[in-house]
CSV table of C-alpha atoms in Angstrom, one decimal:
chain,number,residue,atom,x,y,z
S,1,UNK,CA,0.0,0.0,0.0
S,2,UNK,CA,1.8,3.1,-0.8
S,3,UNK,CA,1.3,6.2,1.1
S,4,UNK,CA,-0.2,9.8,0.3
S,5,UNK,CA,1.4,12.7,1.8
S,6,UNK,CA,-0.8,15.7,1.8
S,7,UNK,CA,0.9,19.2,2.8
S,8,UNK,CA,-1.7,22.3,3.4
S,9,UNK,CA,0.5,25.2,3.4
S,10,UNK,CA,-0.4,28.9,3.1
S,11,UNK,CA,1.4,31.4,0.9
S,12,UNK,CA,1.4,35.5,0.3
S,13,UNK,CA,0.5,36.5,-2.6
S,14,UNK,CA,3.3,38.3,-3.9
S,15,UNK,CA,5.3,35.6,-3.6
S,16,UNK,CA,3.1,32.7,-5.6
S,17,UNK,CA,5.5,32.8,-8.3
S,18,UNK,CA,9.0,32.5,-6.4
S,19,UNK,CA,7.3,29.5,-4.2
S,20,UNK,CA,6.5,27.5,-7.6
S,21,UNK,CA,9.6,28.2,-8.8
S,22,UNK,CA,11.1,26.8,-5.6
S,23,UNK,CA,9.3,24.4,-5.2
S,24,UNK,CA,10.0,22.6,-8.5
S,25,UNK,CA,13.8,23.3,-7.3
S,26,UNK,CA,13.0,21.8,-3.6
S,27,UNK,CA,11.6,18.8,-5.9
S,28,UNK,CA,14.1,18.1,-8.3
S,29,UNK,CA,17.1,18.7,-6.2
S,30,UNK,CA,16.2,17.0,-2.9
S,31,UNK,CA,12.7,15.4,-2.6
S,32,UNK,CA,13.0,13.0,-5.9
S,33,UNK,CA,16.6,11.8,-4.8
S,34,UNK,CA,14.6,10.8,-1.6
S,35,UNK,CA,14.4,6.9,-1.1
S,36,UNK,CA,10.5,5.5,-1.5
S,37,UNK,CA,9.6,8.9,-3.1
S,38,UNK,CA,7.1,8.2,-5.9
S,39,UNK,CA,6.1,11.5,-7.6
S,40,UNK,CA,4.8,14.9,-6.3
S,41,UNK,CA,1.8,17.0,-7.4
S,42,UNK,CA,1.1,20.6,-6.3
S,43,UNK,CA,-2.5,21.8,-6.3
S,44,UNK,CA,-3.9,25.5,-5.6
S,45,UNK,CA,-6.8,26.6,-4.2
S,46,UNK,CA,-9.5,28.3,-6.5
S,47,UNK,CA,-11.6,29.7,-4.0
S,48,UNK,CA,-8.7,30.8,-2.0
S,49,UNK,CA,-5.2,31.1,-4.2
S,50,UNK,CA,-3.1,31.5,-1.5
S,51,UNK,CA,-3.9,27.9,-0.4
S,52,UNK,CA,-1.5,25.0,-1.9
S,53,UNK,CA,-1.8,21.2,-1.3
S,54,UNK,CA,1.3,19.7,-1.7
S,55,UNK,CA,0.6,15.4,-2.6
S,56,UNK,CA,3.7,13.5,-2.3
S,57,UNK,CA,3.3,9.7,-2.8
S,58,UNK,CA,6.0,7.4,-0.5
S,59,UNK,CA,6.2,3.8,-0.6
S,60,UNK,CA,5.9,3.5,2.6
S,61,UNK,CA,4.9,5.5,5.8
S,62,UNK,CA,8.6,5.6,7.2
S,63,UNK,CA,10.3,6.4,4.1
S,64,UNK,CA,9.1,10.1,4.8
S,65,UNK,CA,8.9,10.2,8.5
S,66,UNK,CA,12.3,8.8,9.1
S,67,UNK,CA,13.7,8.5,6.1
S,68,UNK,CA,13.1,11.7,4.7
S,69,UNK,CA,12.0,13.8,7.9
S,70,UNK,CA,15.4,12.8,9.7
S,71,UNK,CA,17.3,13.3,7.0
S,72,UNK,CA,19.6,16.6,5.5
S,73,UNK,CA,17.6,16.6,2.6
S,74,UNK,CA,14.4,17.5,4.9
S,75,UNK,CA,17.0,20.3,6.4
S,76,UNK,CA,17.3,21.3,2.6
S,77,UNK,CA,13.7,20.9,1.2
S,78,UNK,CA,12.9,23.1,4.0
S,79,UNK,CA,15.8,25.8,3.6
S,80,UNK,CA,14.4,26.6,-0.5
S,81,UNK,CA,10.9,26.4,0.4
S,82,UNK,CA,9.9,26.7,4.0
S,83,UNK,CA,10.7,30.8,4.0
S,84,UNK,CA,7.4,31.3,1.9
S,85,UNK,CA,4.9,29.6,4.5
S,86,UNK,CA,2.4,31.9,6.1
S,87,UNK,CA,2.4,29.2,9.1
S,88,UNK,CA,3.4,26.1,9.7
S,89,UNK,CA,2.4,23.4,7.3
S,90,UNK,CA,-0.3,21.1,8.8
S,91,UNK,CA,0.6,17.3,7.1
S,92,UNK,CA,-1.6,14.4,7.0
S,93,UNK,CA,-0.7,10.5,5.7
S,94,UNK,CA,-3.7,8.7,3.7
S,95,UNK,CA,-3.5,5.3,2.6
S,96,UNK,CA,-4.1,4.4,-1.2
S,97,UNK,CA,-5.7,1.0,-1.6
């Protein structure tokens, strides 16, 4: 059964364009290189822009709590993208079967 991440995060609007663009660097530099990472989709809010849904799909529960929350490439995701959060993410694991 693999694993569904979902991030709610908040951003400003001024700075919707600078948090996509880092985010697809976050991505590509330190999330995909992440073991039992499976892909990544980012969603925005219609009703209210400045609300993103991050869904990141792991193989397993503990390849993102421990293996990827523990690990420097956490420390680094959160360094490119974690300046443009209004708040503190709230995260949530669903199951997919």
């Amino acid at each position: 059964t693999m694993i569904l991440e979902i991030a709610c995060i908040e951003i400003a609007p001024e700075n919707h364009e600078a948090f996509r663009a880092a985010i697809g660097r976050a991505v590509e530099q330190e999330l995909s290189a992440s073991p039992g990472f499976i892909d990544f989709t980012l969603h925005q809010g219609i009703e209210r822009p400045e609300a993103y849904q991050l869904h990141i799909r792991w193989e397993t529960l503990e390849d993102h709590t421990i293996g990827f929350r523990e690990s420097k490439r956490f420390t680094a995701w959160r360094d490119i993208i974690g300046g443009f959060f209004v708040a503190p993410p709230s995260v949530e694991h669903w199951s997919t079967n």
